[in-house]
JSON list of C-alpha atoms and ligand atoms in Angstrom, two decimals:
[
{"chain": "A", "resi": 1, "resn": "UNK", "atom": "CA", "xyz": [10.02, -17.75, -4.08]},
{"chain": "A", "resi": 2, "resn": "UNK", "atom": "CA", "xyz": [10.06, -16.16, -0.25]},
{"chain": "A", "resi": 3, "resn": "UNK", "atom": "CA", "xyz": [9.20, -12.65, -0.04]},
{"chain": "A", "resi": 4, "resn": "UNK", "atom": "CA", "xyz": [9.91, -9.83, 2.77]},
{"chain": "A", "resi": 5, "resn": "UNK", "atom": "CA", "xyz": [8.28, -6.60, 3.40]},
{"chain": "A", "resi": 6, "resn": "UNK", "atom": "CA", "xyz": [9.77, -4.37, 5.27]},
{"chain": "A", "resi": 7, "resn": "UNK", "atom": "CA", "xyz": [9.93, -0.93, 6.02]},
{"chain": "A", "resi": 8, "resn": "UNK", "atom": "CA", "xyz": [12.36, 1.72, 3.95]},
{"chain": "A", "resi": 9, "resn": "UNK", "atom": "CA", "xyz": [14.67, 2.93, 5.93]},
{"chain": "A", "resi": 10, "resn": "UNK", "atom": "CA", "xyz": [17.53, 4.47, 3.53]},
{"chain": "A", "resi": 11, "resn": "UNK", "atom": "CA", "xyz": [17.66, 6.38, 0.43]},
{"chain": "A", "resi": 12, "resn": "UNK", "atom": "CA", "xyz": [19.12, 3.55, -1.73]},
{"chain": "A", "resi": 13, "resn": "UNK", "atom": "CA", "xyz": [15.66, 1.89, -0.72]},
{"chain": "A", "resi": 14, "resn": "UNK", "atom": "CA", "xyz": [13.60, 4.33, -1.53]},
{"chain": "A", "resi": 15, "resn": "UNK", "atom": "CA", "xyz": [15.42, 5.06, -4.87]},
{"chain": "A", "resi": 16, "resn": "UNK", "atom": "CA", "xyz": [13.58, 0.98, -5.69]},
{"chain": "A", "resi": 17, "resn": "UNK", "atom": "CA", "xyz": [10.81, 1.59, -4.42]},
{"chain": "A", "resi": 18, "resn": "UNK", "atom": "CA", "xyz": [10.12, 4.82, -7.27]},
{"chain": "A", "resi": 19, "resn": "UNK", "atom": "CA", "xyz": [11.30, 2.47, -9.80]},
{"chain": "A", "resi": 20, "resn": "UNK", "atom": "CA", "xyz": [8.83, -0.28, -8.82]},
{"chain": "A", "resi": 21, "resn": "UNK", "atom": "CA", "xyz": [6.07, 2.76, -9.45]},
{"chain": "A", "resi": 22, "resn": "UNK", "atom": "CA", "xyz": [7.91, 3.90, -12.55]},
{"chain": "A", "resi": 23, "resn": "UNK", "atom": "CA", "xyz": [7.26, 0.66, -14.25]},
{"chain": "A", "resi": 24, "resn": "UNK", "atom": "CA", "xyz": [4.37, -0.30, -13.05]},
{"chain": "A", "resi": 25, "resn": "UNK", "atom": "CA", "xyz": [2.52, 3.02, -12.76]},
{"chain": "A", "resi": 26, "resn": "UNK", "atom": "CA", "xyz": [3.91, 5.14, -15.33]},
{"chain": "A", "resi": 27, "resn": "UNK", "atom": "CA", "xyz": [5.50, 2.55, -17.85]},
{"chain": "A", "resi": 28, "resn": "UNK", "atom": "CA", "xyz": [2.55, -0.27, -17.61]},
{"chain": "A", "resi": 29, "resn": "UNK", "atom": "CA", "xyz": [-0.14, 1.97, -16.77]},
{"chain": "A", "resi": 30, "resn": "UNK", "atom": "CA", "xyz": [0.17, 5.02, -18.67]},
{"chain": "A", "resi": 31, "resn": "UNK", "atom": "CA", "xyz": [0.21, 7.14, -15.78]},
{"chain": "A", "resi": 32, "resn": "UNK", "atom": "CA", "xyz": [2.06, 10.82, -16.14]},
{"chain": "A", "resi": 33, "resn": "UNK", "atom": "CA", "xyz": [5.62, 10.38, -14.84]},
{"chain": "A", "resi": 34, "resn": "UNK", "atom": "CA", "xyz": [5.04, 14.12, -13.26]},
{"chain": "A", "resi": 35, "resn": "UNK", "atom": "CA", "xyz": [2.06, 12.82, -11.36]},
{"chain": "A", "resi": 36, "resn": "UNK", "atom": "CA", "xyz": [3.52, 9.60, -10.02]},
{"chain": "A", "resi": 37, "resn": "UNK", "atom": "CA", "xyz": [5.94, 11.32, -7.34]},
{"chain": "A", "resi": 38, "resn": "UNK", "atom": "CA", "xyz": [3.91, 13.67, -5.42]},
{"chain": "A", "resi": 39, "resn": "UNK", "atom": "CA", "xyz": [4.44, 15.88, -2.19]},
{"chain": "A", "resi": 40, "resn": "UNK", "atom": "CA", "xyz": [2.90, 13.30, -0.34]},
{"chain": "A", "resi": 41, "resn": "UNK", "atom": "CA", "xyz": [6.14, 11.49, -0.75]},
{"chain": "A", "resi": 42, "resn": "UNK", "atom": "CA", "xyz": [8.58, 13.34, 1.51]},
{"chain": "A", "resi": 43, "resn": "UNK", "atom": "CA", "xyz": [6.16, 12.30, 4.72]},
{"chain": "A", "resi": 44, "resn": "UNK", "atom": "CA", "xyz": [5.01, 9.09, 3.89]},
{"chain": "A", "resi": 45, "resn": "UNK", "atom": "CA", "xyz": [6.55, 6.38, 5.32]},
{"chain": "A", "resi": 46, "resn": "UNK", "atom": "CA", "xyz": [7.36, 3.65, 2.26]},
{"chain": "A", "resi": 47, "resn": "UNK", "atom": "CA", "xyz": [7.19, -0.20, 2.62]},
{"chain": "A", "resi": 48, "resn": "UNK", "atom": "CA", "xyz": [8.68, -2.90, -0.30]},
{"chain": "A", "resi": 49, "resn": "UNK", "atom": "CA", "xyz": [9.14, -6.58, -0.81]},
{"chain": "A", "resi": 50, "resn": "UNK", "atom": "CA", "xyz": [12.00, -8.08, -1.92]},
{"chain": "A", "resi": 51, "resn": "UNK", "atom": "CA", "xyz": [13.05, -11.33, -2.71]},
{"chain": "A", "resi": 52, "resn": "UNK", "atom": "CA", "xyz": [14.43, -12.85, 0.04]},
{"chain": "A", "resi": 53, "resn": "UNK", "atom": "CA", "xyz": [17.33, -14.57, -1.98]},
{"chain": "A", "resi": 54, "resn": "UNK", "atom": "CA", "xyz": [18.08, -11.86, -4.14]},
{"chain": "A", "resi": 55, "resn": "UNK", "atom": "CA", "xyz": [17.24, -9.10, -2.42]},
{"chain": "A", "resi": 56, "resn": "UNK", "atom": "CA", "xyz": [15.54, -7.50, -5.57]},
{"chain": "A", "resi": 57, "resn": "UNK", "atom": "CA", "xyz": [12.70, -4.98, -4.55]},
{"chain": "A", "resi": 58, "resn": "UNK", "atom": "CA", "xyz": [9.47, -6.23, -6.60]},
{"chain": "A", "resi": 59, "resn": "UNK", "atom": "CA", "xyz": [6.50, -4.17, -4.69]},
{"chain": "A", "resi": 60, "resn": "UNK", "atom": "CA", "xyz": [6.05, -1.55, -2.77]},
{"chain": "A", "resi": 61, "resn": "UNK", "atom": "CA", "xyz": [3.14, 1.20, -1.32]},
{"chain": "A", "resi": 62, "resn": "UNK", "atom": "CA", "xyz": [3.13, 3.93, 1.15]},
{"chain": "A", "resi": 63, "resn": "UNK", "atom": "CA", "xyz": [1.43, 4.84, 3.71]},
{"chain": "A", "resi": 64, "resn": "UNK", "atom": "CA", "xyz": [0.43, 8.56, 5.00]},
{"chain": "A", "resi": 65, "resn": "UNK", "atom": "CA", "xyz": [-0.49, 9.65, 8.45]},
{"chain": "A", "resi": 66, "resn": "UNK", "atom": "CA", "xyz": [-3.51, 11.84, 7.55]},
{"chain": "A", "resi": 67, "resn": "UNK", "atom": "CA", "xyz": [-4.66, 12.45, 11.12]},
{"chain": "A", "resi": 68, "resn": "UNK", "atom": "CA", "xyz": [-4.22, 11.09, 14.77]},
{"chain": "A", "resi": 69, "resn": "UNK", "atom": "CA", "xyz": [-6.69, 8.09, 13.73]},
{"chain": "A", "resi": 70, "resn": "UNK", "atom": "CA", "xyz": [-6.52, 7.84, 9.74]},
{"chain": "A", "resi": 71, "resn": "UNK", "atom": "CA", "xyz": [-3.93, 6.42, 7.37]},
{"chain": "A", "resi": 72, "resn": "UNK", "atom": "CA", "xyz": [-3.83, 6.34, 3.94]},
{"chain": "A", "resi": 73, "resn": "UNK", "atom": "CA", "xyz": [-2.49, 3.89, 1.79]},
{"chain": "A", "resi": 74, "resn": "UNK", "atom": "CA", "xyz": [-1.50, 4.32, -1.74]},
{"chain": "A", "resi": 75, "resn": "UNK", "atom": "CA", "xyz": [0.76, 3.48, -4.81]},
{"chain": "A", "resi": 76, "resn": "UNK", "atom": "CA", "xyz": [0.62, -0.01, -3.77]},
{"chain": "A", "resi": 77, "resn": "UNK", "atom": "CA", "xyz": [2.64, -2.24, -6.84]},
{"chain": "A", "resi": 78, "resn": "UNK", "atom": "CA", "xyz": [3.83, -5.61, -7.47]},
{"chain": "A", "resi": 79, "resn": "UNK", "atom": "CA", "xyz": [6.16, -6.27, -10.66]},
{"chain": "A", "resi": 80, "resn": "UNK", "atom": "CA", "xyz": [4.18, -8.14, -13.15]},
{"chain": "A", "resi": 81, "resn": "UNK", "atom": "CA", "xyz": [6.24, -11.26, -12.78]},
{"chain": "A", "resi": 82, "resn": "UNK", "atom": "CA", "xyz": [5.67, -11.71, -9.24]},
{"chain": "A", "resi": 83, "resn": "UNK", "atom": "CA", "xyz": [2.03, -10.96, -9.08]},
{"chain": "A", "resi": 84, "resn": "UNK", "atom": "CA", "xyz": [-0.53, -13.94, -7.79]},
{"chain": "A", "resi": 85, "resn": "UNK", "atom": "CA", "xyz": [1.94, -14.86, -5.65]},
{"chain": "A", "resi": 86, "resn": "UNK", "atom": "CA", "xyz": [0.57, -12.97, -2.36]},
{"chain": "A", "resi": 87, "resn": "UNK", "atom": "CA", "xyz": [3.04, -10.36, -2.09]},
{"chain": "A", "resi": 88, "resn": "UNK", "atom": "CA", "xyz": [0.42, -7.37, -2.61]},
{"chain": "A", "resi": 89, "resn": "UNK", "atom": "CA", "xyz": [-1.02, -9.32, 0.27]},
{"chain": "A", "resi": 90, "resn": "UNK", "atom": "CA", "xyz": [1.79, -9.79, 2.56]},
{"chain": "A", "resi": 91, "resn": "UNK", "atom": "CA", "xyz": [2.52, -5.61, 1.91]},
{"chain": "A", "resi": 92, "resn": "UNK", "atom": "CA", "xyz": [-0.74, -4.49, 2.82]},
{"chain": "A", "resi": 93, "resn": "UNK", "atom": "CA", "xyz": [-0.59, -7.06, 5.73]},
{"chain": "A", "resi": 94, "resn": "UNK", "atom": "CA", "xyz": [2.37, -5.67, 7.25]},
{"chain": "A", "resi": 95, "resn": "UNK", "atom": "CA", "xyz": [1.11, -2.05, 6.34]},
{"chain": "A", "resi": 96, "resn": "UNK", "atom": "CA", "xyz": [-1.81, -3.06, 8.77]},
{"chain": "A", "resi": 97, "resn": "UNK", "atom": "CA", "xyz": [0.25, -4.20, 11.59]},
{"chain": "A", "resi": 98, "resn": "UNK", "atom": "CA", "xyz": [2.39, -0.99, 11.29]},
{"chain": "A", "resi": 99, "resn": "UNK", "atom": "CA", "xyz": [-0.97, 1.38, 11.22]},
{"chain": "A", "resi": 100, "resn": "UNK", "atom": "CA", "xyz": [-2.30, -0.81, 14.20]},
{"chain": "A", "resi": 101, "resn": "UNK", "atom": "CA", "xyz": [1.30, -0.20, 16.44]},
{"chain": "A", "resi": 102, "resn": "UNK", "atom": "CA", "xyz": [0.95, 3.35, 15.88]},
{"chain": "A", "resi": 103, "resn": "UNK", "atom": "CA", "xyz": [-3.12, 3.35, 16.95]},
{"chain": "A", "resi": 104, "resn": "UNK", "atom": "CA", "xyz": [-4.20, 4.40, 14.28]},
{"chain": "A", "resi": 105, "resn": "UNK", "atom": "CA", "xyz": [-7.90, 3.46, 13.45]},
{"chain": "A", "resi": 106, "resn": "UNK", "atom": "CA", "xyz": [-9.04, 3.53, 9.85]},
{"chain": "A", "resi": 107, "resn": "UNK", "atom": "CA", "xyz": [-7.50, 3.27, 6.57]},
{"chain": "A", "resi": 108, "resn": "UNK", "atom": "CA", "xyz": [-8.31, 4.68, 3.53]},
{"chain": "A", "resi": 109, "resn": "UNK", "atom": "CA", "xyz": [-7.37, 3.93, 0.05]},
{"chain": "A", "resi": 110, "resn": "UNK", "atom": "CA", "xyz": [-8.52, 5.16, -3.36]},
{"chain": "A", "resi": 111, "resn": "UNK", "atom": "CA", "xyz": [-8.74, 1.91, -5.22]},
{"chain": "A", "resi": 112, "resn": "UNK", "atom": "CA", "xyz": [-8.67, 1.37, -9.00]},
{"chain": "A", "resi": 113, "resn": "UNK", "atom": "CA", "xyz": [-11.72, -0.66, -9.72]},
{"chain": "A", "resi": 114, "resn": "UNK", "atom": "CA", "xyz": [-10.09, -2.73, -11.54]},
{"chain": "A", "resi": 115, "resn": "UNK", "atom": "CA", "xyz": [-8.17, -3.59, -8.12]},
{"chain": "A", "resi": 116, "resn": "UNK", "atom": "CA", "xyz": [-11.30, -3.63, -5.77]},
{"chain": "A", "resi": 117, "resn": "UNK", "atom": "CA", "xyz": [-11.40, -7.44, -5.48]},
{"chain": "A", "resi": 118, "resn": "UNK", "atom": "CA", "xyz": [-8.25, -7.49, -4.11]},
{"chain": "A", "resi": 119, "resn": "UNK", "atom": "CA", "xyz": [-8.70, -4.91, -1.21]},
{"chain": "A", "resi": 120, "resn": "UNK", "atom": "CA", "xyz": [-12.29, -6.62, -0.99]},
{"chain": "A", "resi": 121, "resn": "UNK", "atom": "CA", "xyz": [-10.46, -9.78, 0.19]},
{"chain": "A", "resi": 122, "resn": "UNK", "atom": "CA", "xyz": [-8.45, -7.57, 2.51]},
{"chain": "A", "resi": 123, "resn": "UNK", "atom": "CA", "xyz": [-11.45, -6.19, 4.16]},
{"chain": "A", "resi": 124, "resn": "UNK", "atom": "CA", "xyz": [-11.79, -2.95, 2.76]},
{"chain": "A", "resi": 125, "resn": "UNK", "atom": "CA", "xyz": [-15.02, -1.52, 1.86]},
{"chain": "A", "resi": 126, "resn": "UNK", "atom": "CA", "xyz": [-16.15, 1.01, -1.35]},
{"chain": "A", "resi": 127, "resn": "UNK", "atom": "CA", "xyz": [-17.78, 3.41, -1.08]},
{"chain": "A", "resi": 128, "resn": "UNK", "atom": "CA", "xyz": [-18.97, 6.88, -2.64]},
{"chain": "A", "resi": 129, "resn": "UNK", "atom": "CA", "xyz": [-18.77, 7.66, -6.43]},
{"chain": "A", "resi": 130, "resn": "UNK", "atom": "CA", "xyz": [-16.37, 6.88, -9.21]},
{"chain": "A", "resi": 131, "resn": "UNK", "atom": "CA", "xyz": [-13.26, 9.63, -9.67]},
{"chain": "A", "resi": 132, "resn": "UNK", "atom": "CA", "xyz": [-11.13, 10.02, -12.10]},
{"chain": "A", "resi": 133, "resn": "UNK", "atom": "CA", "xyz": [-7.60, 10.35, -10.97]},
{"chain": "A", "resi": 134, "resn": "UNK", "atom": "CA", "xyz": [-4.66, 10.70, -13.52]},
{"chain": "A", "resi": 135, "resn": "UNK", "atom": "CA", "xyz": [-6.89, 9.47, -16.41]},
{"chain": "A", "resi": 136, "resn": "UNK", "atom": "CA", "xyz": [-8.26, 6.42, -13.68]},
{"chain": "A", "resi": 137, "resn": "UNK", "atom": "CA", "xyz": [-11.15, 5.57, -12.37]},
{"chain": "A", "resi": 138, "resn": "UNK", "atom": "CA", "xyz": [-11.24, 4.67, -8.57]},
{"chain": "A", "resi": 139, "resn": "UNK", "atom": "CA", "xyz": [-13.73, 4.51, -5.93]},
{"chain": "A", "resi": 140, "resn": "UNK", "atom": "CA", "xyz": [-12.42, 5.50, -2.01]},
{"chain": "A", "resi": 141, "resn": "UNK", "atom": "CA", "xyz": [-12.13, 2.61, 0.35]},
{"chain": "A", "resi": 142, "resn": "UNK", "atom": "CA", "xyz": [-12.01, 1.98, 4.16]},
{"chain": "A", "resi": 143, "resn": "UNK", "atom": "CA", "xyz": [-11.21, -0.55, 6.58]},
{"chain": "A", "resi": 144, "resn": "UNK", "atom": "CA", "xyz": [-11.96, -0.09, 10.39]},
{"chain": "A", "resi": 145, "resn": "UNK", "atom": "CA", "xyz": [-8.83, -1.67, 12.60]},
{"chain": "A", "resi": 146, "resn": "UNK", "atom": "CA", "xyz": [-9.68, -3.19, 15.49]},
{"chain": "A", "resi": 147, "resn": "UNK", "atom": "CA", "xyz": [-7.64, -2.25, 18.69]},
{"chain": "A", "resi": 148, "resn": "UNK", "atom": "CA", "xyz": [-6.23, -4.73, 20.94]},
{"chain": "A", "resi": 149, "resn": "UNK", "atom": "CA", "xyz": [-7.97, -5.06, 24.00]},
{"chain": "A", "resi": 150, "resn": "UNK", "atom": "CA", "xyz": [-6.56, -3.62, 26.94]},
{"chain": "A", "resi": 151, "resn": "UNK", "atom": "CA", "xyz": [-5.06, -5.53, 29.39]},
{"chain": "A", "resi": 152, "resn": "UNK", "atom": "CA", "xyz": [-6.97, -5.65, 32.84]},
{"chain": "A", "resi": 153, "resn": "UNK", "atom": "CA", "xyz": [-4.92, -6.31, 35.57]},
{"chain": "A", "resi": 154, "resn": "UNK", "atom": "CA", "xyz": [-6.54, -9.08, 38.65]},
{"chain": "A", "resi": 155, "resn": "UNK", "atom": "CA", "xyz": [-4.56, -8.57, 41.03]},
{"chain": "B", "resi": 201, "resn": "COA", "atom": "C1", "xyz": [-3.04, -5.04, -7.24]},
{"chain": "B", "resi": 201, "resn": "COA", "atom": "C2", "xyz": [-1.71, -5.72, -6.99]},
{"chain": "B", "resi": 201, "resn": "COA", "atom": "C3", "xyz": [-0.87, -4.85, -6.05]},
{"chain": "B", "resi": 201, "resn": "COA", "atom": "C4", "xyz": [-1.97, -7.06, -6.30]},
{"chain": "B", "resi": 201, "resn": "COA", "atom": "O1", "xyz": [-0.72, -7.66, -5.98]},
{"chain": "B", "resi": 201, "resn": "COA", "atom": "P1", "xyz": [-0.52, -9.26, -6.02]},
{"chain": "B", "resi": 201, "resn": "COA", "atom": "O2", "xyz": [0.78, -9.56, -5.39]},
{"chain": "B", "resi": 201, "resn": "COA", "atom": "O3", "xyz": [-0.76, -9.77, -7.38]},
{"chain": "B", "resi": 201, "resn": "COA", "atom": "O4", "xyz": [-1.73, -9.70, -5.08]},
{"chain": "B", "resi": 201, "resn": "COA", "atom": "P2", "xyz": [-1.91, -11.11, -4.32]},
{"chain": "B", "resi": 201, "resn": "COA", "atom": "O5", "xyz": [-1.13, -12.17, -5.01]},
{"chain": "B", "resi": 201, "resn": "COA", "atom": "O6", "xyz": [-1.64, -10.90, -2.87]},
{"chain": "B", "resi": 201, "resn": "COA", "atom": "O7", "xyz": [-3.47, -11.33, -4.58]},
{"chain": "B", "resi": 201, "resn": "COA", "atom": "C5", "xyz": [-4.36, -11.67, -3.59]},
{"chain": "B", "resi": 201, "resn": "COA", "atom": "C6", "xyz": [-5.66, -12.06, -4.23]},
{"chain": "B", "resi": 201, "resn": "COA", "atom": "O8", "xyz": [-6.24, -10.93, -4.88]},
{"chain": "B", "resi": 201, "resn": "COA", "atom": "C7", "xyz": [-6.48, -11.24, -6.25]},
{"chain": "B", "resi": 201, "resn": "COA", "atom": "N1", "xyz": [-6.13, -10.06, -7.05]},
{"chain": "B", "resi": 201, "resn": "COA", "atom": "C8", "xyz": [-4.93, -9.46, -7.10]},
{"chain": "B", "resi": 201, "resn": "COA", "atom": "N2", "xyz": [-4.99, -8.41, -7.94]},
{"chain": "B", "resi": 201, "resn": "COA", "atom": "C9", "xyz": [-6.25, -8.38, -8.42]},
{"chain": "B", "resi": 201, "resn": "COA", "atom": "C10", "xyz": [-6.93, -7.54, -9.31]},
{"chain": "B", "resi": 201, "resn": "COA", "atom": "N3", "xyz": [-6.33, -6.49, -9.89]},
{"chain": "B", "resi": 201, "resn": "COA", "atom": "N4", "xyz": [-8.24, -7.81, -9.58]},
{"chain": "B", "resi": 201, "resn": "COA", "atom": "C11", "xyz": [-8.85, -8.84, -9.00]},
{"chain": "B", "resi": 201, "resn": "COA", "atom": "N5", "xyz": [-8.26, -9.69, -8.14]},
{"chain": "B", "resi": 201, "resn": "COA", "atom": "C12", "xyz": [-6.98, -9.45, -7.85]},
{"chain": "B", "resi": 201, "resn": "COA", "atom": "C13", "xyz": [-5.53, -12.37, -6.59]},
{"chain": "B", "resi": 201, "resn": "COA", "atom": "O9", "xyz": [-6.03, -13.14, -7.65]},
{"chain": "B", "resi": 201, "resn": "COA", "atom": "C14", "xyz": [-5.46, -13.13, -5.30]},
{"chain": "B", "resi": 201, "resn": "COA", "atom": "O10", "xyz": [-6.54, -14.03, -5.22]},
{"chain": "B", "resi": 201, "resn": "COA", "atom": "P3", "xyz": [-6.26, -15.61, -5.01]},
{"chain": "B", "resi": 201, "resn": "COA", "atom": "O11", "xyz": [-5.64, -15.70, -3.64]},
{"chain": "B", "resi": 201, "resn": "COA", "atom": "O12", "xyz": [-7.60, -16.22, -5.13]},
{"chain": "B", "resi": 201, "resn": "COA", "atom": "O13", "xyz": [-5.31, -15.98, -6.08]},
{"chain": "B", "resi": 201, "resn": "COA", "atom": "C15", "xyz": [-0.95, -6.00, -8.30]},
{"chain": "B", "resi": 201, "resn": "COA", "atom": "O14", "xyz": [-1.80, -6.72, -9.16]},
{"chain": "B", "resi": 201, "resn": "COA", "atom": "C16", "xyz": [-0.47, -4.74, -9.02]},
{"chain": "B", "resi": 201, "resn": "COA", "atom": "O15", "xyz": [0.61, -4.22, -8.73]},
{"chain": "B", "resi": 201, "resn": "COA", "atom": "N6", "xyz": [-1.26, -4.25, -9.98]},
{"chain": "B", "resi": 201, "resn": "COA", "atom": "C17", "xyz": [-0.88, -3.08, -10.77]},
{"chain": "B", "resi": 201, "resn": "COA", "atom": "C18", "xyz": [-0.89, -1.82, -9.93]},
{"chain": "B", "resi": 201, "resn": "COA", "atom": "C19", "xyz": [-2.23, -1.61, -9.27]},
{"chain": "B", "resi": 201, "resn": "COA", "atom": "O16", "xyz": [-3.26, -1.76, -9.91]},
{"chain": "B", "resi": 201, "resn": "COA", "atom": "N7", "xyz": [-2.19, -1.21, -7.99]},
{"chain": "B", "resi": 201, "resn": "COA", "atom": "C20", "xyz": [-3.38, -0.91, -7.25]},
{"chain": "B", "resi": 201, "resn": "COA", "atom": "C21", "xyz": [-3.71, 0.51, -7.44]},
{"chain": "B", "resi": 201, "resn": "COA", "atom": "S1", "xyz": [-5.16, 0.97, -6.52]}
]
């Protein structure tokens, strides 16, 4: 199966992206359907993968512009069905290359620790104590993103 990420751009989009979180989050996870959606929401910008035949949104996360140089990315989800096939990859990925366009120049995350290997491969780094956030533990997590050199001109 070929998946695409890209960026949500329309309310019917968005609308998948919450039900991606709904069942993983809240239905698979046990997480309080009041605490899921937050205000964070409204000024995040939201990314999903879909099927490429089908079109059917399976995964999704968000990312929020926290200052000038820091993003944050969270509620990252793949259906169960299409995990292990390197879609939470290929979303965090393209998250990356988004956060890099707009300069910014570190990423956080708050990672379950169950989840920590797979940000681990991604570069990220834990750090701090355990917290408990809607009955989970997590541990905070940074990557540094390397700017693009800037061009010198010769001539
Ligand atoms: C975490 C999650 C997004 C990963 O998505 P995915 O599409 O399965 O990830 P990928 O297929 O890109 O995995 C990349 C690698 O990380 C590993 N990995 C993925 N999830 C992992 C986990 N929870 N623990 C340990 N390793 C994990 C995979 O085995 C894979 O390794 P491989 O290349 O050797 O096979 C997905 O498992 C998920 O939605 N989990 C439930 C929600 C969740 O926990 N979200 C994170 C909240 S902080």
């Amino acid at each position: 199966m070929d998946y695409e990420v890209i960026c949500v751009e329309t309310s019917d989009l968005l609308r998948e992206a919450f039900a991606v979180r709904l069942e993983v989050f809240v239905k698979e996870q046990g997480v309080p359907e009041e605490e899921e959606l937050d205000v964070y929401d409204a000024e995040a910008v939201h990314f999903i993968a879909k099927e490429r035949g089908s079109n059917k949104v399976i995964g999704t996360a968000r990312l929020i512009q926290k200052s000038p140089e820091i993003g944050k990315i969270g509620r990252v989800a793949v259906l169960p069905d299409h995990r292990g096939r390197g879609v939470g990859t290929q979303i965090m990925q393209v998250i990356e290359s988004f956060a890099h366009e707009r300069n910014l120049r570190y990423l956080e995350l708050d990672a379950q620790l169950q989840a920590i290997p797979f940000y681990e491969r991604l570069g990220y780094t834990a750090s701090g104590d355990i917290f408990l956030d809607a009955g989970i533990q997590h541990r905070k997590m940074t990557k540094t993103l390397h700017r693009a050199e800037k061009e010198t001109s010769t001539t």
